[in-house]
XYZ file of C-alpha atoms in Angstrom:
118
model
C 64.810 96.494 115.053
C 62.382 94.236 117.387
C 61.966 90.554 116.730
C 64.441 90.611 114.008
C 67.488 88.835 113.274
C 70.564 91.636 113.548
C 73.617 89.687 115.635
C 75.369 86.149 115.341
C 77.031 83.909 117.492
C 80.177 81.838 117.267
C 81.226 80.145 120.129
C 84.363 77.592 120.710
C 86.535 76.870 123.439
C 89.401 77.568 120.831
C 88.835 81.010 119.743
C 92.038 81.402 118.838
C 92.118 78.779 116.337
C 88.148 80.107 115.167
C 90.114 83.290 114.623
C 92.389 81.881 112.145
C 89.662 79.928 110.670
C 86.940 82.338 109.867
C 89.554 85.098 109.498
C 91.286 82.815 106.236
C 88.093 81.649 105.629
C 85.865 85.098 105.494
C 88.101 87.835 106.044
C 86.390 88.827 109.275
C 88.484 90.765 111.801
C 87.961 90.341 115.542
C 88.040 92.822 118.578
C 88.055 92.559 122.154
C 84.252 92.765 123.809
C 83.588 94.353 127.078
C 82.318 92.429 130.172
C 83.459 89.636 132.119
C 83.574 86.629 129.522
C 86.270 86.343 126.863
C 83.725 88.034 123.930
C 85.241 89.370 120.551
C 83.648 91.203 118.363
C 83.193 90.048 115.015
C 83.605 92.777 111.876
C 83.899 91.549 107.982
C 85.185 93.552 105.046
C 82.742 96.084 104.064
C 81.027 96.417 107.354
C 80.642 99.574 109.103
C 80.116 97.742 112.420
C 80.667 94.387 114.562
C 78.064 91.933 112.898
C 78.493 89.348 115.790
C 80.859 87.851 118.046
C 83.146 85.260 118.920
C 82.282 83.558 122.333
C 84.954 81.437 124.061
C 83.865 79.214 126.062
C 87.203 78.103 128.303
C 85.113 74.720 127.805
C 82.195 75.815 129.776
C 79.445 75.900 127.306
C 79.123 73.896 124.564
C 80.359 74.853 120.831
C 77.811 76.372 119.001
C 77.131 78.432 115.654
C 74.291 80.597 116.547
C 71.350 83.504 115.330
C 70.037 86.181 118.093
C 66.668 88.069 117.866
C 67.013 91.892 119.410
C 63.506 91.839 121.415
C 61.715 95.001 123.386
C 61.520 92.404 126.254
C 63.899 89.229 127.394
C 61.710 88.399 130.426
C 58.607 88.504 128.273
C 60.089 86.522 125.799
C 61.456 84.220 127.453
C 57.854 83.338 129.593
C 56.185 83.279 125.794
C 58.934 80.635 124.402
C 57.902 79.015 127.005
C 53.863 79.115 127.061
C 54.979 77.602 122.887
C 56.656 74.731 124.409
C 60.189 76.307 124.240
C 62.678 75.923 127.157
C 65.417 78.653 128.796
C 68.852 77.244 128.392
C 70.357 80.399 130.753
C 69.110 83.672 131.034
C 70.884 86.972 132.117
C 69.332 90.384 132.954
C 71.504 92.853 133.423
C 74.585 91.655 132.311
C 76.722 94.877 133.420
C 77.522 96.163 130.100
C 73.433 96.768 129.566
C 72.406 93.445 127.739
C 69.302 91.278 128.442
C 70.186 88.176 126.984
C 68.684 84.039 127.143
C 69.442 81.270 125.252
C 66.594 78.934 124.348
C 65.003 75.872 122.906
C 62.794 75.918 120.385
C 60.066 72.571 120.258
C 62.829 70.599 117.757
C 65.602 71.389 120.275
C 67.580 73.930 118.218
C 69.008 76.773 120.471
C 68.800 80.101 119.078
C 69.663 83.493 121.159
C 67.355 86.517 122.461
C 68.408 90.052 123.527
C 67.488 93.890 124.756
C 70.280 96.492 125.202
C 69.473 98.857 127.115
C-alpha cells in the first residue's frame, strides 16, 4: 500500500550482536536476505512474513533504526522531498533484486527510507 510505513530497518556494524539483542528482547527471528549486501530479514512471533531487516553495515554506514515508506515512484518521491526542503542521502534505482529505494533526510535532520518493489 503506497504512502504507508511497511518496513523497518536496524543497521549496525555488529549484526550478530544485534540478532542476540533483539532476538532475546522481542523473540525476533532472522534469515539471510538476497542481494549484494548483508541484509537479514526480521520476523516476529505471530507475524506471517518478514516485517523488517537487519543491515550489516561493516562500518560503512551509520548505525540506525529507521522506518521505510512504500511509494509508487522512488525518483518522484526523492524530487518531491527535495522540493519540500528534504535531502536525498542515498538513492538506488534497481538493486538487482527488483527494488528501488532511497534514504532521505527530512527538514529536521531525521533519516527515513522510501522504496518501491517492482
